[in-house]
Short mmCIF file of C-alpha atoms and ligand atoms in Angstrom, two decimals:
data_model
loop_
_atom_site.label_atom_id
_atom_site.label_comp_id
_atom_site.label_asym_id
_atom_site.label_seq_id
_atom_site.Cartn_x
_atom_site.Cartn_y
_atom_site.Cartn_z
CA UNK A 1 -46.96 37.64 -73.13
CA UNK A 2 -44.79 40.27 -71.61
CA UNK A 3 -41.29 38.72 -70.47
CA UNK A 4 -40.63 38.55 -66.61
CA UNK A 5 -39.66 41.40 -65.38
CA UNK A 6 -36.35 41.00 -63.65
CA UNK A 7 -36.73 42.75 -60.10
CA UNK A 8 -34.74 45.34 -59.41
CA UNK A 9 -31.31 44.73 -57.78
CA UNK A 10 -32.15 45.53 -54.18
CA UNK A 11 -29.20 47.24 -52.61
CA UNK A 12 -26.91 45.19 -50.56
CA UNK A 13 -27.36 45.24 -46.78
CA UNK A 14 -23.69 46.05 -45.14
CA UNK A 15 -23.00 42.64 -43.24
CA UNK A 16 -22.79 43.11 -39.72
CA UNK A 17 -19.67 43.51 -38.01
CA UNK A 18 -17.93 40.49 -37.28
CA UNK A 19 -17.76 39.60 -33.72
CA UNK A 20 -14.65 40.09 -31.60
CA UNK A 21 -14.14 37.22 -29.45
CA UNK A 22 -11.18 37.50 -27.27
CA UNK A 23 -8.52 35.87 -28.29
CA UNK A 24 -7.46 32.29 -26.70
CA UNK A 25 -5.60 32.59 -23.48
CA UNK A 26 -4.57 29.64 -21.01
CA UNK A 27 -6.96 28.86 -18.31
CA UNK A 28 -5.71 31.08 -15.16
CA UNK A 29 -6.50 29.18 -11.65
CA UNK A 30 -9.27 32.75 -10.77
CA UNK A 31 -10.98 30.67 -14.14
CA UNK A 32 -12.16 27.71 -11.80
CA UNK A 33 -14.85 29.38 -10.09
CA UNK A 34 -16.36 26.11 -7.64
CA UNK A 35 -15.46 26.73 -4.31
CA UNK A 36 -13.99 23.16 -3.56
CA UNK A 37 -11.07 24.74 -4.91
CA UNK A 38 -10.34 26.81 -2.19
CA UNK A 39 -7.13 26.29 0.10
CA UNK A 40 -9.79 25.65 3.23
CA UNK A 41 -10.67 22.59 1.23
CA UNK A 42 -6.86 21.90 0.12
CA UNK A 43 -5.57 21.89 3.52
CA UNK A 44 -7.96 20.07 5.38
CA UNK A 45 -7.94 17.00 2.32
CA UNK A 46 -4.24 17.32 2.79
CA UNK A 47 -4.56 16.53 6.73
CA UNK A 48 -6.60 13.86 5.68
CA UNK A 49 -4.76 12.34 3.16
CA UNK A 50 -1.38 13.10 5.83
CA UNK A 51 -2.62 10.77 8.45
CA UNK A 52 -3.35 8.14 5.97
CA UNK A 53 0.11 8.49 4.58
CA UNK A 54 1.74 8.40 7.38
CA UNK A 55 -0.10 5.39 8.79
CA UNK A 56 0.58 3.70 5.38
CA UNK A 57 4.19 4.57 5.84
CA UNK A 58 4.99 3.70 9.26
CA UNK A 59 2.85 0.12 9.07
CA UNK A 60 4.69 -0.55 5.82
CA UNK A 61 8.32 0.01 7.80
CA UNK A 62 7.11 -2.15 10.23
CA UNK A 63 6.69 -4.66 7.58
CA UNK A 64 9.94 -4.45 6.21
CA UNK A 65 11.62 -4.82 9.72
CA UNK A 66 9.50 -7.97 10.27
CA UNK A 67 10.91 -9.55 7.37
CA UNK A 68 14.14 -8.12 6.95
CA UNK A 69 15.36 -7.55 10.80
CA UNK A 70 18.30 -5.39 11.14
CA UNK A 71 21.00 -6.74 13.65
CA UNK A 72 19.96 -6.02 17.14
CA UNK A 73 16.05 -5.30 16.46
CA UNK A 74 13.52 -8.11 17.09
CA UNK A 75 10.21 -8.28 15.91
CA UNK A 76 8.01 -8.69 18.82
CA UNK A 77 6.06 -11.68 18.96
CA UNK A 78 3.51 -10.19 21.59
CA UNK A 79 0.18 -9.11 20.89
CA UNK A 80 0.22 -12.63 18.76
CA UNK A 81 -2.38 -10.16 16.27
CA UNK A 82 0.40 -7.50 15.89
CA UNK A 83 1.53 -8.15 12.63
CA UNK A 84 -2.25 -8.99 11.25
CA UNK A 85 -3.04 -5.38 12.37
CA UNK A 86 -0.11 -3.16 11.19
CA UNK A 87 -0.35 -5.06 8.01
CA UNK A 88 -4.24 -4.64 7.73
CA UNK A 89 -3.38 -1.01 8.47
CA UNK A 90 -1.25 -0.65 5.75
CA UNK A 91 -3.18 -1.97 2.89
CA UNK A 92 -6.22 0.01 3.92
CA UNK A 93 -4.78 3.12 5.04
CA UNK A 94 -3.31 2.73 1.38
CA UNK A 95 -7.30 2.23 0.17
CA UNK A 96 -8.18 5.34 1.58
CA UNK A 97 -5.57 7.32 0.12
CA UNK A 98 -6.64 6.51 -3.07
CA UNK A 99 -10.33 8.53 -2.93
CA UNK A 100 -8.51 11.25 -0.80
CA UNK A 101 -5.75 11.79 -3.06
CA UNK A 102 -8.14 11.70 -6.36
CA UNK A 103 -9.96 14.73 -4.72
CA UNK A 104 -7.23 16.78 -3.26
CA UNK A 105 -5.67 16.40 -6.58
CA UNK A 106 -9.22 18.02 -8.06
CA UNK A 107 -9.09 21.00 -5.10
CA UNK A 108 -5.97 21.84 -6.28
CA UNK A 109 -5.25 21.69 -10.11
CA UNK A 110 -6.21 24.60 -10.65
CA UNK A 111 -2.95 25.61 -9.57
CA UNK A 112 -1.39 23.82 -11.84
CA UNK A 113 -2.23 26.48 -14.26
CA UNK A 114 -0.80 29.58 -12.45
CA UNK A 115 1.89 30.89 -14.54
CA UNK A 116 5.43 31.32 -13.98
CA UNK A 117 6.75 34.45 -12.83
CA UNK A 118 7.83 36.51 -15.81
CA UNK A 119 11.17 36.88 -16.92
CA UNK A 120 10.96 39.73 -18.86
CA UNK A 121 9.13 42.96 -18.95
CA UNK A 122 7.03 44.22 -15.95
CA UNK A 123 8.85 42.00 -13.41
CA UNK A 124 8.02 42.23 -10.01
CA UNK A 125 11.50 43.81 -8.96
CA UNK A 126 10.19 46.67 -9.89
CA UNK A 127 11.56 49.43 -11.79
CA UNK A 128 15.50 48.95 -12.20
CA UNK A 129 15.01 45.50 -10.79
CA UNK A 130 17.63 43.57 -13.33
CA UNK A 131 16.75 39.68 -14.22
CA UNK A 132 19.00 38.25 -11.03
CA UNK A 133 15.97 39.56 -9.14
CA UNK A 134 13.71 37.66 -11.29
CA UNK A 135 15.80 34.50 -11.65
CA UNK A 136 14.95 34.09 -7.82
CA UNK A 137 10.71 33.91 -8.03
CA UNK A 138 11.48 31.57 -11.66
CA UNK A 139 13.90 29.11 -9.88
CA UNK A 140 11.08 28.56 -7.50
CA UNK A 141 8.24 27.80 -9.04
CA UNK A 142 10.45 25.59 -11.21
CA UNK A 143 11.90 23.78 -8.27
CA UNK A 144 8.07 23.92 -6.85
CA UNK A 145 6.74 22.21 -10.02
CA UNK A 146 9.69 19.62 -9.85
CA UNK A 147 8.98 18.63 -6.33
CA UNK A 148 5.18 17.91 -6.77
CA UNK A 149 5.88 16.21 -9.76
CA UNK A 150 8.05 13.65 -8.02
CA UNK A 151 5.30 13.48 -5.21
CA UNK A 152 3.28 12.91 -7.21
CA UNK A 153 5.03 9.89 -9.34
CA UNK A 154 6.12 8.54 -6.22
CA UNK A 155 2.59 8.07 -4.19
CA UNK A 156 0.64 7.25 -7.51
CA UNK A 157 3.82 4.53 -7.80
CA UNK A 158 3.45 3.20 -4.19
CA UNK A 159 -0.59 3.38 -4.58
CA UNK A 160 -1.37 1.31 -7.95
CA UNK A 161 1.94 -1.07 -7.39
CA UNK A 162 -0.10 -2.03 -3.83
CA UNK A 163 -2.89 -2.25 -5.25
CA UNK A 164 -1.76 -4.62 -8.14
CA UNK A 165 0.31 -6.66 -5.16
CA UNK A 166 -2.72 -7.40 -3.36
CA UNK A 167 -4.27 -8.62 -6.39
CA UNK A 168 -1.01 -10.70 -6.85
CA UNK A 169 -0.78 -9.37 -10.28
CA UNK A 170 2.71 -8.17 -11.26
CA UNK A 171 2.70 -6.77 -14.87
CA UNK A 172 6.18 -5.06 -14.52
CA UNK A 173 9.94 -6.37 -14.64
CA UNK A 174 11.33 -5.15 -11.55
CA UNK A 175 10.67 -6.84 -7.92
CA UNK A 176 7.81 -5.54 -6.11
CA UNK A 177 8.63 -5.65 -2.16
CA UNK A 178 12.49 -3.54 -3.32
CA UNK A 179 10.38 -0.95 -5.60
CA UNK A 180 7.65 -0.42 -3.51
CA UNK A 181 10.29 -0.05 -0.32
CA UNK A 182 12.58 2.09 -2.00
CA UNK A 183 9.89 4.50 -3.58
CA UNK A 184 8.20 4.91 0.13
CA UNK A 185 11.64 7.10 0.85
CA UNK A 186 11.26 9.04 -2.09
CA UNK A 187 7.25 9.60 -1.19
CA UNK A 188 7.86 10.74 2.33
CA UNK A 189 10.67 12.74 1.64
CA UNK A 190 9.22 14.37 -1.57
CA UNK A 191 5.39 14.78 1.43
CA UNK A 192 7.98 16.25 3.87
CA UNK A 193 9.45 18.93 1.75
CA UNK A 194 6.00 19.84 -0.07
CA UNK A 195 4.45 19.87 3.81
CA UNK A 196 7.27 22.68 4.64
CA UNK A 197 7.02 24.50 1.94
CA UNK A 198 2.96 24.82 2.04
CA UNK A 199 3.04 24.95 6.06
CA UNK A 200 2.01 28.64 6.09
CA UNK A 201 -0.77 28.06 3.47
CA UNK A 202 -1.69 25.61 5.11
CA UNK A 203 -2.07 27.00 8.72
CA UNK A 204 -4.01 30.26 7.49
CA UNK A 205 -6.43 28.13 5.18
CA UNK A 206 -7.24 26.20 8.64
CA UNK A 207 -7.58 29.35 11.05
CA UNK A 208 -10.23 30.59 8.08
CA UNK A 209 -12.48 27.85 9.00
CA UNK A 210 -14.57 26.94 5.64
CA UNK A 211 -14.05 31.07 4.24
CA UNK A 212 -16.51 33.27 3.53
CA UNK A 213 -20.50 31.97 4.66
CA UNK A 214 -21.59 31.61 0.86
CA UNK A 215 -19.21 28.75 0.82
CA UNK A 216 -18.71 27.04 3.57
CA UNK A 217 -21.91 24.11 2.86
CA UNK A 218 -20.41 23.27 -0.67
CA UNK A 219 -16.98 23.06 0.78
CA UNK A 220 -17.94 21.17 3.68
CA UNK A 221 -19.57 19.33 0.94
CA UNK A 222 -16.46 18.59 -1.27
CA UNK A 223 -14.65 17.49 2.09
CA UNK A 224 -17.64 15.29 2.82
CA UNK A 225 -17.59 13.24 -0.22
CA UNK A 226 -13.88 12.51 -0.30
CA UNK A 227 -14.22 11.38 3.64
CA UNK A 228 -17.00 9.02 2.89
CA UNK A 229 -15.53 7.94 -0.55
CA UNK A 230 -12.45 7.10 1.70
CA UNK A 231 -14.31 5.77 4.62
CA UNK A 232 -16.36 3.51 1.53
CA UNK A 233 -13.22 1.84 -0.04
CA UNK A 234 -12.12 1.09 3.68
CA UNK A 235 -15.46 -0.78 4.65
CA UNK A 236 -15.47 -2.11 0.88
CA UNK A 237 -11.97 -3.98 1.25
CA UNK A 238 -11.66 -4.63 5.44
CA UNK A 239 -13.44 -7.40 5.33
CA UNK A 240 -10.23 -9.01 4.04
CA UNK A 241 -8.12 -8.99 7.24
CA UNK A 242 -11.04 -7.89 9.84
CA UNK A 243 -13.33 -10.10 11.68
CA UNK A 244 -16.93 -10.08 10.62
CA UNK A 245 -16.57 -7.56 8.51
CA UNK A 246 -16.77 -9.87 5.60
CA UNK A 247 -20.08 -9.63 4.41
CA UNK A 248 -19.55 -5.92 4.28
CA UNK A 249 -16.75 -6.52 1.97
CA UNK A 250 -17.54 -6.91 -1.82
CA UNK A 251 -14.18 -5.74 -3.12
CA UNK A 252 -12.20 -7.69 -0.34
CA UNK A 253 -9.68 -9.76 -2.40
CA UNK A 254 -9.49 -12.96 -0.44
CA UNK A 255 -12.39 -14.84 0.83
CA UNK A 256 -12.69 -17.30 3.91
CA UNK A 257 -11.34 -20.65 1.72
CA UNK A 258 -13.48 -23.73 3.03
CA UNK A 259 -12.51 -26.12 4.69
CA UNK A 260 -10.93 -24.52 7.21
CA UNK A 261 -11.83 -20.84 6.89
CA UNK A 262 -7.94 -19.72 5.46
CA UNK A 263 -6.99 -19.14 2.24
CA UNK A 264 -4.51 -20.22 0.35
CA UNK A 265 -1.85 -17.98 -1.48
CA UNK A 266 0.28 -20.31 -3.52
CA UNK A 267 -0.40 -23.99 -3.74
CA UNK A 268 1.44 -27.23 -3.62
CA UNK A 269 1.47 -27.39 -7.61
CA UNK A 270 1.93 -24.13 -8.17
CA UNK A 271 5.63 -24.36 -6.04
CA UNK A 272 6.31 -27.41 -7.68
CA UNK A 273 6.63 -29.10 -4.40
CA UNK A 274 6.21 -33.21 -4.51
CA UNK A 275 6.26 -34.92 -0.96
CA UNK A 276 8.75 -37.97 -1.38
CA UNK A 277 7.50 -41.46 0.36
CA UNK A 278 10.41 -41.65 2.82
CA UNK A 279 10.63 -37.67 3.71
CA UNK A 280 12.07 -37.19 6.87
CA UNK A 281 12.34 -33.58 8.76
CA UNK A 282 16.10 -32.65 9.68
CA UNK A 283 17.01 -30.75 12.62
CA UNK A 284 20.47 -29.71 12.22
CA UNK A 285 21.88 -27.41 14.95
CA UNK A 286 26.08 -27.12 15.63
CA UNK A 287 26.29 -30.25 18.34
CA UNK A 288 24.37 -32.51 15.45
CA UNK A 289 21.60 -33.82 13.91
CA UNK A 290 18.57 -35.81 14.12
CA UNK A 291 15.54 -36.62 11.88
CA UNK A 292 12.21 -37.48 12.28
CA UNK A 293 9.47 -39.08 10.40
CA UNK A 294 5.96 -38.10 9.94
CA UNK A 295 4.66 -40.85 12.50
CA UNK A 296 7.51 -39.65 15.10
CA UNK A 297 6.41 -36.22 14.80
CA UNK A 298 2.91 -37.29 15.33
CA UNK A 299 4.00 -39.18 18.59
CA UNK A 300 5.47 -36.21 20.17
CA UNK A 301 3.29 -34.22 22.77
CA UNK A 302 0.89 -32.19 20.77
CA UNK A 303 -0.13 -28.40 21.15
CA UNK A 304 -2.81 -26.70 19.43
CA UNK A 305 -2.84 -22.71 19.10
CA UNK A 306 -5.47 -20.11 17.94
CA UNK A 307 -2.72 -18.43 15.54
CA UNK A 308 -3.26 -15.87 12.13
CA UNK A 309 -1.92 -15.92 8.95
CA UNK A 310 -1.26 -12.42 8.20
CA UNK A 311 -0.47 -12.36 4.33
CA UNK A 312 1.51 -8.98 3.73
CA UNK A 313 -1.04 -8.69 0.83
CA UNK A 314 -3.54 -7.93 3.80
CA UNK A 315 -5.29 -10.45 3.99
CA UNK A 316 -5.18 -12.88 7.06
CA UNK A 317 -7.31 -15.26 9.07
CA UNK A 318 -7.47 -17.18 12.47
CA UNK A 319 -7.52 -21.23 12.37
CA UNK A 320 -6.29 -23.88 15.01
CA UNK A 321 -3.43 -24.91 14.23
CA UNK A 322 -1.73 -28.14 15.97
CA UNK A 323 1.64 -29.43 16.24
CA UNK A 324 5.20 -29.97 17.61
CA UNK A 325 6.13 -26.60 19.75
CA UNK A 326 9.55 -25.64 18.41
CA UNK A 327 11.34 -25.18 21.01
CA UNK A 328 10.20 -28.52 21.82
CA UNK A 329 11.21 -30.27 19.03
CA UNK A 330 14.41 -28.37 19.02
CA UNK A 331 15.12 -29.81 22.55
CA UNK A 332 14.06 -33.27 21.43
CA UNK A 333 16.68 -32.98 18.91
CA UNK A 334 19.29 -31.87 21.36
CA UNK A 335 19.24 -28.48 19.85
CA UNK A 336 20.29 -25.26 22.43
CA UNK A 337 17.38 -23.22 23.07
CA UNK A 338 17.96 -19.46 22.22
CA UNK A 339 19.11 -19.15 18.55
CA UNK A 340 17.52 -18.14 15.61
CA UNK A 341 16.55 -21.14 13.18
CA UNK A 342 16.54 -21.70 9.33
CA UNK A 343 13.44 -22.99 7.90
CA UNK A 344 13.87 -24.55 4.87
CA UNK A 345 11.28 -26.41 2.79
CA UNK A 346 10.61 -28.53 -0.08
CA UNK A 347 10.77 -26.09 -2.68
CA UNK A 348 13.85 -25.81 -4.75
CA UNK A 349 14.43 -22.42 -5.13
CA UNK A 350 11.61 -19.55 -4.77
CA UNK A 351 11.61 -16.64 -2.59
CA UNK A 352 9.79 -17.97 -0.29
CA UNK A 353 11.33 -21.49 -0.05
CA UNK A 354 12.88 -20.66 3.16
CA UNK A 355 12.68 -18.45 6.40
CA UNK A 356 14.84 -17.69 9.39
CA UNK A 357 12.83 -17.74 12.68
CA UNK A 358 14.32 -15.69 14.82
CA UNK A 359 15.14 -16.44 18.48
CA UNK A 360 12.72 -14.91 20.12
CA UNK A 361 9.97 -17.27 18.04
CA UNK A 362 12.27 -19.88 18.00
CA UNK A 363 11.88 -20.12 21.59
CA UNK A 364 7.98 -18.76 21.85
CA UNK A 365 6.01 -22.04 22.72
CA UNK A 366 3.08 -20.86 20.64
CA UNK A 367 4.92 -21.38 17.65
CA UNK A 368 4.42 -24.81 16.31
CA UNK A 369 5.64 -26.86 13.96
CA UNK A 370 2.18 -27.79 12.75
CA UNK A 371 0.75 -30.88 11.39
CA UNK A 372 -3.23 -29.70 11.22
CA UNK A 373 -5.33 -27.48 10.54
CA UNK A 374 -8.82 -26.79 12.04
CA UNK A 375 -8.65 -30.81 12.83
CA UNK A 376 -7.59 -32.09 10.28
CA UNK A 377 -4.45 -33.41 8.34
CA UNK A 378 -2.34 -29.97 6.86
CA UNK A 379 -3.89 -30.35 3.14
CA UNK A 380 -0.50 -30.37 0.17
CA UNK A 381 -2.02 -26.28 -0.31
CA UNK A 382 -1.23 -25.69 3.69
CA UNK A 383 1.73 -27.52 3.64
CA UNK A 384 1.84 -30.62 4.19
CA UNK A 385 3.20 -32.56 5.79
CA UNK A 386 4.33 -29.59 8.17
CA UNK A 387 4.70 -26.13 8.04
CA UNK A 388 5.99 -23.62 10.43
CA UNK A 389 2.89 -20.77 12.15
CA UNK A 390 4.19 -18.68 14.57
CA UNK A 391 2.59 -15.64 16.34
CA UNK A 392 2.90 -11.88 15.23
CA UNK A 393 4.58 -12.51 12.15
CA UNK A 394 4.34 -12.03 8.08
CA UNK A 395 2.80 -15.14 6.00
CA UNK A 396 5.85 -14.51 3.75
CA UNK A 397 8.04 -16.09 6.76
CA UNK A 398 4.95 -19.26 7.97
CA UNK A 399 7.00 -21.62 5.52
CA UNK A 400 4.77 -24.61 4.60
CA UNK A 401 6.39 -27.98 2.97
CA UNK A 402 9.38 -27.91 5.94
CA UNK A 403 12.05 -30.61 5.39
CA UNK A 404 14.91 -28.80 7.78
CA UNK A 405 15.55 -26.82 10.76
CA UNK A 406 18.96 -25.72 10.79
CA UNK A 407 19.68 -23.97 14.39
CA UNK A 408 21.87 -21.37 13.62
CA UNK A 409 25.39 -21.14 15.38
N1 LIG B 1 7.48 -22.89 1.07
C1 LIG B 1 6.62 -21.86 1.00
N2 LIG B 1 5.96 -21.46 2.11
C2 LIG B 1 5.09 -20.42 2.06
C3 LIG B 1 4.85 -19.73 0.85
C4 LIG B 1 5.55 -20.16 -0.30
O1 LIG B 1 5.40 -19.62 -1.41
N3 LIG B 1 6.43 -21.23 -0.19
N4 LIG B 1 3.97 -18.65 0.84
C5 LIG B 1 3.84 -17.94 2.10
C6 LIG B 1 2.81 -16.93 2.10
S1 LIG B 1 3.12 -15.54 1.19
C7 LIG B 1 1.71 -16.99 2.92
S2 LIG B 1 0.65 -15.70 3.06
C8 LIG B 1 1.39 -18.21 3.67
C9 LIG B 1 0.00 -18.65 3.34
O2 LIG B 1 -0.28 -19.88 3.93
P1 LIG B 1 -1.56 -20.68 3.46
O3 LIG B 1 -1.45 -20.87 1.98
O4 LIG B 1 -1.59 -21.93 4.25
O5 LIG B 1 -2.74 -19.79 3.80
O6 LIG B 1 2.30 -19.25 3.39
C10 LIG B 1 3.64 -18.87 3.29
N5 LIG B 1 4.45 -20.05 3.19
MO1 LIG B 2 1.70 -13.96 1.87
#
């Protein structure tokens, strides 16, 4: 038996060369090659998402001057639907932002990784240029970043704090209506200043129609999709506040509460209201005063009125409502016609425990002092035994559980 043989050591194959991969760089916007990211598709999402914005804004100032009035401004209370519709306005003008904003936001990012100017080196002040002529191109992409930063903050803020009030869910410490008001300013002012600035982009991304030919179906494309996503959330969620458009309306966050069709946004128990055996409703006014019961109420001459309640969460709904006219009862009480009236109700103390009608709804004789609903008794959730419904005007203010009418001096 011969031994193995132990083969030759075959001679070592150089390994080959390792590969050079270039070295890791930032993403540079030229890296984001889809042509949705082109300004043609920037600027017409941003004319989009402008007209929603400024509907949202403008319906949302009307709502604050409905229920805060400055002196000297009144709150018309003609078309009786005009506070159902600038308030439907706003909450889905405010839906559609959300899908347009979410894809201008994706046109665009790429941007976000354009780099500043450079300080040092090859500037572009050319040769001799000394850093005050760089400090110039720096500040401003700084003061760029800054500004659509705060947009930004301050739409994403008004968007998901809306959307959380219409759900009536309020997982923060500071008061909703005051936030959401005060960060509208900062929103529009922040949209006005990033408008200006971009108003030349803008205008030659427009004149260029879609760009060059290769690109024009996917961007028309990209444009498509946000429009419909937009025009989807809107049909998904009208139903709330529109008409028949219920059954359309899987996402709409109120539904048509039986018996009488309206919902009901804070009940009886929930306000801690009880109604005492012997209440009585007050009208106070600066001659005197005079009370009423339920059964004296009941004896005076009855209206009933087609009226909404427009919720400023959006939602609202038409019932028939009867009662005492207002300016009715006021006279019966010996009141003077022509002043604005304090509603005040059962509730202790809550927000929405009382309400100042003003004059002209004070005198309006469609606003009633109503005892029933859709022909019935008001049920303890709709306020009995009488609440205030008056036409073009917030649900915040269509106090249920009245006890006193103070006519205001
Ligand atoms: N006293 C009192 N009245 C109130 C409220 C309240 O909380 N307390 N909520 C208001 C709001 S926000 C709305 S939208 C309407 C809703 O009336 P409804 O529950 O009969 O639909 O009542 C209004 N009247
Ligand atoms: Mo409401």
């Amino acid at each position: 038996m011969t031994p193995p043989s132990t083969p030759a050591p075959r001679p070592r194959r150089p390994l080959p060369a390792r590969p050079r991969w270039p070295r890791p760089r930032a993403p540079r916007p030229e890296d984001f090659r889809a042509p949705g990211h082109a300004p043609q598709v920037a600027a017409r999402l941003g004319l989009w998402l402008g007209v929603a914005v400024a509907v949202c804004f403008g319906t949302g100032l009307a709502s604050h001057l409905a229920q805060h009035p400055p002196a000297g401004f009144g709150w018309p209370t003609r078309p009786v639907q005009l506070y159902r519709v600038t308030q439907g306005l706003h909450v889905l003008s405010g839906v559609a932002a959300v899908p347009l904003l979410l894809a201008k936001l994706w046109a665009v990012y790429p941007r976000l990784f354009a780099r500043p100017p450079r300080w040092r080196g090859r500037g572009r002040g050319g040769a001799g240029a000394g850093p005050a002529s760089r400090l110039g191109p720096l500040l401003g992409h700084a003061a760029e970043r800054a500004s659509i930063l705060a947009l930004l903050a301050a739409v994403f803020f008004e968007l998901v704090t809306g959307l959380f009030n219409v759900a009536q869910s309020y997982p923060w410490r500071f008061f909703f209506p005051a936030a959401h008001y005060a960060v509208a300013w900062l929103a529009v002012g922040a949209l006005l200043a990033h408008v200006g600035v971009k108003l030349p982009v803008t205008r030659a991304a427009l004149r260029t129609g879609y760009g060059a030919p290769a690109f024009v179906a996917e961007r028309r494309a990209v444009l498509r999709t946000a429009v419909g996503a937009a025009g989807a959330a809107v049909l998904a969620t009208a139903g709330v506040t529109v008409p028949g458009l219920r059954w359309l309306s899987p996402l709409a966050w109120r539904g048509a509460d039986p018996p009488a069709g309206v919902p009901v946004n804070r009940t009886a128990a929930a306000a801690g209201v009880a109604v005492p055996p012997d209440w009585r409703l007050t009208v106070t006014h600066p001659g005197g005063s005079r009370s009423f019961s339920l059964a004296e109420l009941a004896a005076l001459p009855q209206r009933s009125e087609r009226l909404p309640i427009a919720c400023v969460e959006g939602w609202s709904a038409t019932a028939t409502w009867t009662g005492v006219p207002v300016r009715a009862l006021l006279a019966a009480a010996g009141a003077p016609a022509g002043r604005p009236v304090r509603v005040r109700s059962l509730e202790g103390d809550g927000l929405y425990a009382s309400s100042v009608l003003p004059a002209a709804h004070a005198r309006d004789p469609r606003t009633l002092l109503a005892l029933g609903l859709a022909g019935a008794p008001l049920t303890p959730d709709h306020g009995y035994p009488c609440r205030i419904i008056a036409p073009s005007r917030p649900g915040v203010l269509q106090t249920k559980w009245v006890t006193r009418l103070e006519v205001l001096p």
